[in-house]
mmCIF file of C-alpha atoms in Angstrom:
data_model
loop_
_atom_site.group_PDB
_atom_site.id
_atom_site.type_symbol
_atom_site.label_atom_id
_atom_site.label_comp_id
_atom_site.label_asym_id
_atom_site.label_seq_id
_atom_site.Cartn_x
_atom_site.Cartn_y
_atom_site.Cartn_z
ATOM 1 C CA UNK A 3 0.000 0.000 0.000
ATOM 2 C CA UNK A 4 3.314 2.122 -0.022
ATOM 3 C CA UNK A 5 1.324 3.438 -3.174
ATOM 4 C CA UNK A 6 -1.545 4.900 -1.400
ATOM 5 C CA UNK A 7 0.680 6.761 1.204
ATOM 6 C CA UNK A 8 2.699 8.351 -1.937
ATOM 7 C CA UNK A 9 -0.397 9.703 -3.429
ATOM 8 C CA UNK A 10 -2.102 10.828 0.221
ATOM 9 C CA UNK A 11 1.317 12.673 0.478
ATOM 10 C CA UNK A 12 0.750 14.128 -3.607
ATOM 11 C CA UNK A 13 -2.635 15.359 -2.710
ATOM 12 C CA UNK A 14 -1.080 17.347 0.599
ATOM 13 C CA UNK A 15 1.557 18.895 -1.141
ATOM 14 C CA UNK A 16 -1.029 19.825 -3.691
ATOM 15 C CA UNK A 17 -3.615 21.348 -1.401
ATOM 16 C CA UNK A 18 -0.711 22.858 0.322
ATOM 17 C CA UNK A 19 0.709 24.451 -2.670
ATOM 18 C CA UNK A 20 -2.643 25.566 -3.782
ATOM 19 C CA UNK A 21 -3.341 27.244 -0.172
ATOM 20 C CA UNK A 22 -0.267 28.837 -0.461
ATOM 21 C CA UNK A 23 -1.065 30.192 -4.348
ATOM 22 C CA UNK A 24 -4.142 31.599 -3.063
ATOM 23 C CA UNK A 25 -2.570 33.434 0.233
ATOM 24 C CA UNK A 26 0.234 35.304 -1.800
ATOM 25 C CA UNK A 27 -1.843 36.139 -4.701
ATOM 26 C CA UNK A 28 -4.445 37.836 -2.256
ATOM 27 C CA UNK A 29 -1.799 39.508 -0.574
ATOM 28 C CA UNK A 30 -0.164 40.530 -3.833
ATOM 29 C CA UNK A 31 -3.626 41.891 -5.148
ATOM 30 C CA UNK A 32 -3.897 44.142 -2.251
ATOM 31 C CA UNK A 33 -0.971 45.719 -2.471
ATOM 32 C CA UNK A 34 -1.700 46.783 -6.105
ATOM 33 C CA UNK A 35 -5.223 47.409 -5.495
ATOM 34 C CA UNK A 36 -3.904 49.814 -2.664
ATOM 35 C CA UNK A 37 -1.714 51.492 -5.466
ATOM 36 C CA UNK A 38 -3.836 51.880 -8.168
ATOM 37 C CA UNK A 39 -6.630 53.875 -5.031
ATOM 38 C CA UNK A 40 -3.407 55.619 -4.187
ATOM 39 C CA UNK A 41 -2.982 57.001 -7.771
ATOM 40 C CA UNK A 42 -6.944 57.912 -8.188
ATOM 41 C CA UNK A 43 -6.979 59.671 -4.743
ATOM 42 C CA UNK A 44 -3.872 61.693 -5.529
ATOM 43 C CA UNK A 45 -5.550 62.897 -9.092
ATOM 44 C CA UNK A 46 -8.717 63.981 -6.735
ATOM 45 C CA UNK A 47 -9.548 67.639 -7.479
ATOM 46 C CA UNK A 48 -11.574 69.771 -4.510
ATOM 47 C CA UNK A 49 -15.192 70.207 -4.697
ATOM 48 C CA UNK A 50 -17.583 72.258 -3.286
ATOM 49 C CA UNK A 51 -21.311 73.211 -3.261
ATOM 50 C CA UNK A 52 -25.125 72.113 -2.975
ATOM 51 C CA UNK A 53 -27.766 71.020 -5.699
ATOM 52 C CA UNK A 54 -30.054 74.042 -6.559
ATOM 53 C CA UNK A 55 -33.093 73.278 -8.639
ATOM 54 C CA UNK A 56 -32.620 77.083 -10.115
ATOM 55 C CA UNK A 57 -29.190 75.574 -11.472
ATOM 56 C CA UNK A 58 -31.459 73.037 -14.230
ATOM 57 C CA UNK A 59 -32.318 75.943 -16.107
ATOM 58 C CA UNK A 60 -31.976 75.159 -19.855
ATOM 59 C CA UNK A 61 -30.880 71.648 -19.257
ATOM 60 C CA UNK A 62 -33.146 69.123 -21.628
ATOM 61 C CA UNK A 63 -36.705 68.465 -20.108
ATOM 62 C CA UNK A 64 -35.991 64.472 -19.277
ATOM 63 C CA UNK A 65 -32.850 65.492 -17.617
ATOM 64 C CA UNK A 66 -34.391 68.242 -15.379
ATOM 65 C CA UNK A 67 -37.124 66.134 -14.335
ATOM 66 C CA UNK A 68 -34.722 63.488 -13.621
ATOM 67 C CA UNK A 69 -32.831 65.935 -11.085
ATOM 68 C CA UNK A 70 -36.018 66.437 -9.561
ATOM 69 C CA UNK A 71 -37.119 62.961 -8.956
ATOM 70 C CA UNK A 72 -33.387 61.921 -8.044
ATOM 71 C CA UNK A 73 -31.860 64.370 -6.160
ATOM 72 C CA UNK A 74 -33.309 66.192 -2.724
ATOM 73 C CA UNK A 75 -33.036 70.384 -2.533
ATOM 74 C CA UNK A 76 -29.941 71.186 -1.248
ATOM 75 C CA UNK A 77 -28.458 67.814 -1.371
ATOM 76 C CA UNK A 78 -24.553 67.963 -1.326
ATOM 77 C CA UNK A 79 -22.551 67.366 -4.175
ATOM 78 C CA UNK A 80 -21.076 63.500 -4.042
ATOM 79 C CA UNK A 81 -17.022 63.487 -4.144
ATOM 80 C CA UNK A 82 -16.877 59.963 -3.619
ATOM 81 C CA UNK A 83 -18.576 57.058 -3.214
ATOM 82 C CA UNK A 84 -17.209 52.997 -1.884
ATOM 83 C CA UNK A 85 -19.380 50.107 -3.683
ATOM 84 C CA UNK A 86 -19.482 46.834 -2.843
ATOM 85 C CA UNK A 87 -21.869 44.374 -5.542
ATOM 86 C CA UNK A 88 -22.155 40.973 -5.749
ATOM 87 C CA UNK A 89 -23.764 38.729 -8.663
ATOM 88 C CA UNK A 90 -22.731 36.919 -11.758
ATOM 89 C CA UNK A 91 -20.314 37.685 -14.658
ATOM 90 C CA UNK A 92 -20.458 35.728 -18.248
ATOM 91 C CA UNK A 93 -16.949 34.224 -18.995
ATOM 92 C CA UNK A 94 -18.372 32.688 -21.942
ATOM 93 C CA UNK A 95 -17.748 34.061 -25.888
ATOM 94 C CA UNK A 96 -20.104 32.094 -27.484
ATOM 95 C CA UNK A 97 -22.253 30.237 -25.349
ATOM 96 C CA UNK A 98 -22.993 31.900 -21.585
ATOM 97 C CA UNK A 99 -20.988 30.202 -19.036
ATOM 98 C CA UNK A 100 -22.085 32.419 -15.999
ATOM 99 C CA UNK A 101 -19.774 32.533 -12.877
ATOM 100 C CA UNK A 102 -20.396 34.370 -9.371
ATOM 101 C CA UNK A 103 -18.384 37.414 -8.683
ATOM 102 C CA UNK A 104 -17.984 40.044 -5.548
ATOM 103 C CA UNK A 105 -16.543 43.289 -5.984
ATOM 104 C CA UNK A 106 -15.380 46.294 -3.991
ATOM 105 C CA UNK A 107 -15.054 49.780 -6.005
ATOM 106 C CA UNK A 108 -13.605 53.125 -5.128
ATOM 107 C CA UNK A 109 -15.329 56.223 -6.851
ATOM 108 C CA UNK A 110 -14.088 59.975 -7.040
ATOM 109 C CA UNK A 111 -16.151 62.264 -9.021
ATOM 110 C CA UNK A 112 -14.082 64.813 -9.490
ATOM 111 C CA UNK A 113 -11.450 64.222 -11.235
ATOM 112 C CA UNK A 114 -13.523 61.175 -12.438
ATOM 113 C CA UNK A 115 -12.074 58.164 -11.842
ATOM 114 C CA UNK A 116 -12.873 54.448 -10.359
ATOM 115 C CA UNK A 117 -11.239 51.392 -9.414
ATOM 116 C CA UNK A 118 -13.161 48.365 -9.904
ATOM 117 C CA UNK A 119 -11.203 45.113 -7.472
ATOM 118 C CA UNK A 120 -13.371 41.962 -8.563
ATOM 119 C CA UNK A 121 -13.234 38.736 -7.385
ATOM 120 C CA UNK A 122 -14.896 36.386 -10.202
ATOM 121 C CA UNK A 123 -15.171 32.241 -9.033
ATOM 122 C CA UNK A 124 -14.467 30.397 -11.944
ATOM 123 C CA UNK A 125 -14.683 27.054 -9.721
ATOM 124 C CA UNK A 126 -14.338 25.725 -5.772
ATOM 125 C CA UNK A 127 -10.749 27.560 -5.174
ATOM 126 C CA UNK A 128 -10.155 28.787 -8.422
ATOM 127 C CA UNK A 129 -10.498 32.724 -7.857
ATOM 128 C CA UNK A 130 -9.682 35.161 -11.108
ATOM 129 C CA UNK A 131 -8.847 38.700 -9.591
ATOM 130 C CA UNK A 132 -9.808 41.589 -11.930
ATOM 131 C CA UNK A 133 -9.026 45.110 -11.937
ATOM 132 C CA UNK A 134 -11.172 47.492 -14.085
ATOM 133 C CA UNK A 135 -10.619 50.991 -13.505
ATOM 134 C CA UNK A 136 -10.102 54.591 -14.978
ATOM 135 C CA UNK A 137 -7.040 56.479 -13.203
ATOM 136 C CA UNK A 138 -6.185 59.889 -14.271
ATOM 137 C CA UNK A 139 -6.785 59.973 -17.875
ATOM 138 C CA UNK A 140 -5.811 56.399 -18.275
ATOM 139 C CA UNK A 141 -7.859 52.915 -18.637
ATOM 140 C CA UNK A 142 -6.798 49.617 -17.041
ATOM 141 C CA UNK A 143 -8.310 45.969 -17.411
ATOM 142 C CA UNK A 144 -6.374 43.395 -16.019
ATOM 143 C CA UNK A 145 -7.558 39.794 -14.802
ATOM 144 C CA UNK A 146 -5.089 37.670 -12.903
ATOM 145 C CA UNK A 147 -5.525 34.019 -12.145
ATOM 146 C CA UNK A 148 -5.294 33.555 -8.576
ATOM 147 C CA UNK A 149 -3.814 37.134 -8.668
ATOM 148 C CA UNK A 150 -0.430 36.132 -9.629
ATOM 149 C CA UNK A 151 -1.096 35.012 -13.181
ATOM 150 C CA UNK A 152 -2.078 37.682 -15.620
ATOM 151 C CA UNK A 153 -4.594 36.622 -18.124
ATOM 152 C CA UNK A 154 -4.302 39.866 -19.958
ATOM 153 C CA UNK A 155 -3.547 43.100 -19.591
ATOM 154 C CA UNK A 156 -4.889 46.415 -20.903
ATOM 155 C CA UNK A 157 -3.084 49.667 -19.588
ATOM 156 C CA UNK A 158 -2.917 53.344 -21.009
ATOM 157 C CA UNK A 159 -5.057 55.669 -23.065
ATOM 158 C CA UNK A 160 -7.090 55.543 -26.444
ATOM 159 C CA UNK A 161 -9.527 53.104 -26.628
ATOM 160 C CA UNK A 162 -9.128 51.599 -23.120
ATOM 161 C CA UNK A 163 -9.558 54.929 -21.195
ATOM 162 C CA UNK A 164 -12.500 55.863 -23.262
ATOM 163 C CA UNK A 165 -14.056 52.698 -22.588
ATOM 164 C CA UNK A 166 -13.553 52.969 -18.887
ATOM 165 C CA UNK A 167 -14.885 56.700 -18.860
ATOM 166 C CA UNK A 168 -18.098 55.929 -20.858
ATOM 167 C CA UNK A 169 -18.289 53.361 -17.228
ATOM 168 C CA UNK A 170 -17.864 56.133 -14.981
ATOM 169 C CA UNK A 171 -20.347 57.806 -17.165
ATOM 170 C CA UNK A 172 -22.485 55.425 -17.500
ATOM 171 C CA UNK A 173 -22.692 54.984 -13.264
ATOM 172 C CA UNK A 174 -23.212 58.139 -12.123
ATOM 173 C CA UNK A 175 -26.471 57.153 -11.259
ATOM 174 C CA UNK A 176 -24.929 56.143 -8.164
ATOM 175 C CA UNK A 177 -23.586 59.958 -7.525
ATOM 176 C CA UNK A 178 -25.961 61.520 -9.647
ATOM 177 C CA UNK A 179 -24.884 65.549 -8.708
ATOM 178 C CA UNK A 180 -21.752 64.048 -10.912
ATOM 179 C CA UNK A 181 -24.429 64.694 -13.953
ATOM 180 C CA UNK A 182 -25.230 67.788 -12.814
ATOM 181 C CA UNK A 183 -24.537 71.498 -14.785
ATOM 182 C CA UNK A 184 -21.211 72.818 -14.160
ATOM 183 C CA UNK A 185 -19.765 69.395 -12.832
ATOM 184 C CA UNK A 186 -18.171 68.359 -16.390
ATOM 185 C CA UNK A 187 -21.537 67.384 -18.600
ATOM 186 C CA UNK A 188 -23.036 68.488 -21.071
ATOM 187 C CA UNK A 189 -26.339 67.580 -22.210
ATOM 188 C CA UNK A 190 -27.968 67.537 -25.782
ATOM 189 C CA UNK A 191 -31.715 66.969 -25.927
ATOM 190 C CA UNK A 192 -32.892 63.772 -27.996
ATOM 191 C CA UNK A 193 -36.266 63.559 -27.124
ATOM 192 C CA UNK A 194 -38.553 63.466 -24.154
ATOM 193 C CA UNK A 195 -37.483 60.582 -22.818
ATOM 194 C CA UNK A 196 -33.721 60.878 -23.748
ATOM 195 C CA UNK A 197 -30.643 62.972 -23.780
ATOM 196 C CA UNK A 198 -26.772 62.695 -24.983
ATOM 197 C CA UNK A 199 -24.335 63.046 -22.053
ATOM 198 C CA UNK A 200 -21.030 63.902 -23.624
ATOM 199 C CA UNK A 201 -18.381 63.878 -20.741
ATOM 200 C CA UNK A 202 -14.282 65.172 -20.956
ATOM 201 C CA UNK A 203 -11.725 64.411 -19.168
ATOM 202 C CA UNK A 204 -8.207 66.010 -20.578
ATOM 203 C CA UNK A 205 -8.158 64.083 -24.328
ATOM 204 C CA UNK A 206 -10.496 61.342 -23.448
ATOM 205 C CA UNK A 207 -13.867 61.815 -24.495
ATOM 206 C CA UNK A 208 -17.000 59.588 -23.394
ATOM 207 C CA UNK A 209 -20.675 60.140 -25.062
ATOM 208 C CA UNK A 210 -23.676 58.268 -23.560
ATOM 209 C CA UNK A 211 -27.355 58.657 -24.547
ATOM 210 C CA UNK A 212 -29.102 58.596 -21.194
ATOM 211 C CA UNK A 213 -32.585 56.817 -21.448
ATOM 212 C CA UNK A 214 -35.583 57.916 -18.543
ATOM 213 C CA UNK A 215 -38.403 55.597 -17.314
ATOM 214 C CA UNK A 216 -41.774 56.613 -16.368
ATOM 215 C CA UNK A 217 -40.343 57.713 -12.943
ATOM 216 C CA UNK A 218 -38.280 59.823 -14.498
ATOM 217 C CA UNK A 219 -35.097 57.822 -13.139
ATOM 218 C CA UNK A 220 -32.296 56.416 -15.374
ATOM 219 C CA UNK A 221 -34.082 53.460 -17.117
ATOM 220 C CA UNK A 222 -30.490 52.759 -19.417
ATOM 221 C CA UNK A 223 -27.862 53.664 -21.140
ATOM 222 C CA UNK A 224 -26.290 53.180 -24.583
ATOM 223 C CA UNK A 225 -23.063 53.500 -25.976
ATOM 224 C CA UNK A 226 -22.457 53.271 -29.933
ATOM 225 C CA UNK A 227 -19.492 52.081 -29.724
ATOM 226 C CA UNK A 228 -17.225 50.713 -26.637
ATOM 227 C CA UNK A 229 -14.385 49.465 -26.755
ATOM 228 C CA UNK A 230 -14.946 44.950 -26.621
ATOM 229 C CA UNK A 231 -12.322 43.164 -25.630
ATOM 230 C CA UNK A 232 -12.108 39.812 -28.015
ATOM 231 C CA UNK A 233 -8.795 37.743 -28.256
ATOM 232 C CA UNK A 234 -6.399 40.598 -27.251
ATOM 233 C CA UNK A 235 -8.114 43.118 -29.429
ATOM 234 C CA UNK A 236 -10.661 45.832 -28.910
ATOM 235 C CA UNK A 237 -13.372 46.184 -31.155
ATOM 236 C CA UNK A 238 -15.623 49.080 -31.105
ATOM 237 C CA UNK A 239 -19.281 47.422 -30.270
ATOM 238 C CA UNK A 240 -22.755 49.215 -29.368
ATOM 239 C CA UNK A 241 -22.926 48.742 -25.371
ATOM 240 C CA UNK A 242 -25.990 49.403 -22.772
ATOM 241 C CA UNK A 243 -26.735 49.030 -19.269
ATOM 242 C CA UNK A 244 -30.284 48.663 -17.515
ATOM 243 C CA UNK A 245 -30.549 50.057 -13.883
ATOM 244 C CA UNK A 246 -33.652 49.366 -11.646
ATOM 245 C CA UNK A 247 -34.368 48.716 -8.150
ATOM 246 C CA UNK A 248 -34.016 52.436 -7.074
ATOM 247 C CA UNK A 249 -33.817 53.003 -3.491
ATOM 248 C CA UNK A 250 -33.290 56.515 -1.689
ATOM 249 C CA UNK A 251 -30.032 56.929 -0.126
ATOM 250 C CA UNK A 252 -29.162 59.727 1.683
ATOM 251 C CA UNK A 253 -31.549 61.967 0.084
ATOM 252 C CA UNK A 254 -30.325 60.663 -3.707
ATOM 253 C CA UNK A 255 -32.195 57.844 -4.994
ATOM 254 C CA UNK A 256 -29.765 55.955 -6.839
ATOM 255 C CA UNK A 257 -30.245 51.800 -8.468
ATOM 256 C CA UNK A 258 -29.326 48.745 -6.444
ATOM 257 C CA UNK A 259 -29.574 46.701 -9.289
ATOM 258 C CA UNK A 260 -27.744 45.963 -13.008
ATOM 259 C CA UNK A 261 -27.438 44.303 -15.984
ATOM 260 C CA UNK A 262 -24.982 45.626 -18.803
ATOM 261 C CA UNK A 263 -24.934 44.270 -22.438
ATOM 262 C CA UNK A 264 -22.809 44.302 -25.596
ATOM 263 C CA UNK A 265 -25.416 44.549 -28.566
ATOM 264 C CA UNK A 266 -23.979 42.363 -31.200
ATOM 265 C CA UNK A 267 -25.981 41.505 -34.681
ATOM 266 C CA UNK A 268 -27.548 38.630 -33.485
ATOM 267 C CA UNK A 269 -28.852 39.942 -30.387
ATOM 268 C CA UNK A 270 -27.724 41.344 -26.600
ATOM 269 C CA UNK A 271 -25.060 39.758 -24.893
ATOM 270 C CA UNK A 272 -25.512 40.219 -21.121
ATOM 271 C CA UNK A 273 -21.937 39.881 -19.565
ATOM 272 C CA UNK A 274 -22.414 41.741 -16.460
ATOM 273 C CA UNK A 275 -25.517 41.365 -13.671
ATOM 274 C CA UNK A 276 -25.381 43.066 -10.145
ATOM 275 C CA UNK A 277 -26.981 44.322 -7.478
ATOM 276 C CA UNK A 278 -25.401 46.804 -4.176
ATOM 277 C CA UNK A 279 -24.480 45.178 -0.910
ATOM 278 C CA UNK A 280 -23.309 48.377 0.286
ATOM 279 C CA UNK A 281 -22.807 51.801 -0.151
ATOM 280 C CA UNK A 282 -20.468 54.655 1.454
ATOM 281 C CA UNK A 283 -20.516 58.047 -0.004
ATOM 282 C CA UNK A 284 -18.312 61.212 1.246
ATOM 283 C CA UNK A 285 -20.105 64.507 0.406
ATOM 284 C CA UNK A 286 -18.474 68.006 -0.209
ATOM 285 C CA UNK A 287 -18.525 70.233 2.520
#
């Protein structure tokens, strides 16, 4: 039976190794996790002021009435915000292959910016770490087996900052005074249901037709073209997210729940389904 004691010994090396992997990759993750927050706090610019209704004058008729279902008189402006979601993320290309993720994400509004830390369970001790953020003018993407083992990695401006500011965009919902006049939007009427955001940050430029429910909340939004990552290459693809479940949070009702979509020929392709286990905002004062 010498050859059941070998492979008893094998399978405790293995598990031991493995335990191991997963221990220094966390730790490793943290530390650049901590950096990249570093880098977005130190672009933070200061901000000041309150939300007056007065100020929605000649803004697009959706958008105003949006302010006034979203936002309370007075409210402060939002200069930050911590998220934590949980849900499900679709790994697969072709056919869906769902897989549970939990994520933490640090938000400053002015100078926009995020960083998205994501843990996504691709089986029982098998954790892929991704980091999706937008940090001073630049985009990152970068998933990392257990951490340690990067998968890919997309870094730097172009197409991958873009596509990371049409996010920020795209989320204000959750710090809605970011959308309002004279904090870095500007908004084109569509119709009365709909407006273009169009958003600036130094060279990067993010546009974002905003689409309001019969509350007069954010129902979607839609980009043309984002940036799709497919076998190392970006490919400009029409993008949307659906928010829902809104919930009032001090004074702001913002969405606790999610779903975004790439819209390719043959139909949508949910990748990305959420809802808030936690919110943590820092107001101006």
């Amino acid at each position: 039976m010498v050859w059941v004691k070998w492979g008893v010994l094998a399978l405790g090396a293995l598990v031991a190794l493995w335990a191991v992997l997963a221990l220094y990759g966390g730790w490793r993750w943290q530390q650049r996790t901590a950096a990249l927050v570093a880098d977005l706090t130190a672009a933070r610019l200061p901000l000041t002021g309150r939300y007056d209704p007065a100020s929605l004058a000649g803004l697009p008729p959706p958008v105003q009435r949006y302010f006034r279902a979203a936002l309370t008189p007075g409210q402060p402006l939002v200069t930050g915000v911590s998220l934590h979601h949980q849900g499900t993320f679709n790994m697969g290309e072709g056919a869906d292959n769902w897989k549970h993720f939990t994520s933490d994400q640090t938000v400053e509004t002015a100078r926009p910016g995020f960083v998205w830390d994501g843990t996504i369970r691709m089986a029982p001790g098998l954790p892929v770490r991704v980091h999706d953020a937008y940090v001073a003018g630049e985009g990152v993407l970068v998933p990392a087996l257990f951490g340690l083992v990067k998968l890919t990695e997309l870094r730097g401006t172009g197409d991958i900052a873009e596509g990371e500011l049409l996010r920020w965009l795209a989320e204000a919902a959750w710090y809605p005074t970011a959308l309002l006049p004279g904090q870095g939007v500007e908004w084109t009427a569509l119709d009365d249901h709909s407006a273009l955001a169009t958003l600036t940050d130094g060279t990067v430029i993010a546009r974002l037709t905003f689409r309001f429910g019969p509350d007069d909340l954010i129902a979607s939004v839609r980009a043309e073209a984002r940036g799709r990552t497919v076998e190392g290459a970006i490919i400009p693809t029409p993008w949307e997210g659906h928010w829902s479940d809104y919930r009032r949070h001090n004074g702001m009702m913002v969405p606790m729940a999610g779903e975004v979509a790439w819209m390719l020929p043959e139909g949508p392709k949910p990748y990305w389904r959420g809802w808030i286990t936690g919110l943590d905002y820092r107001f101006a004062g």
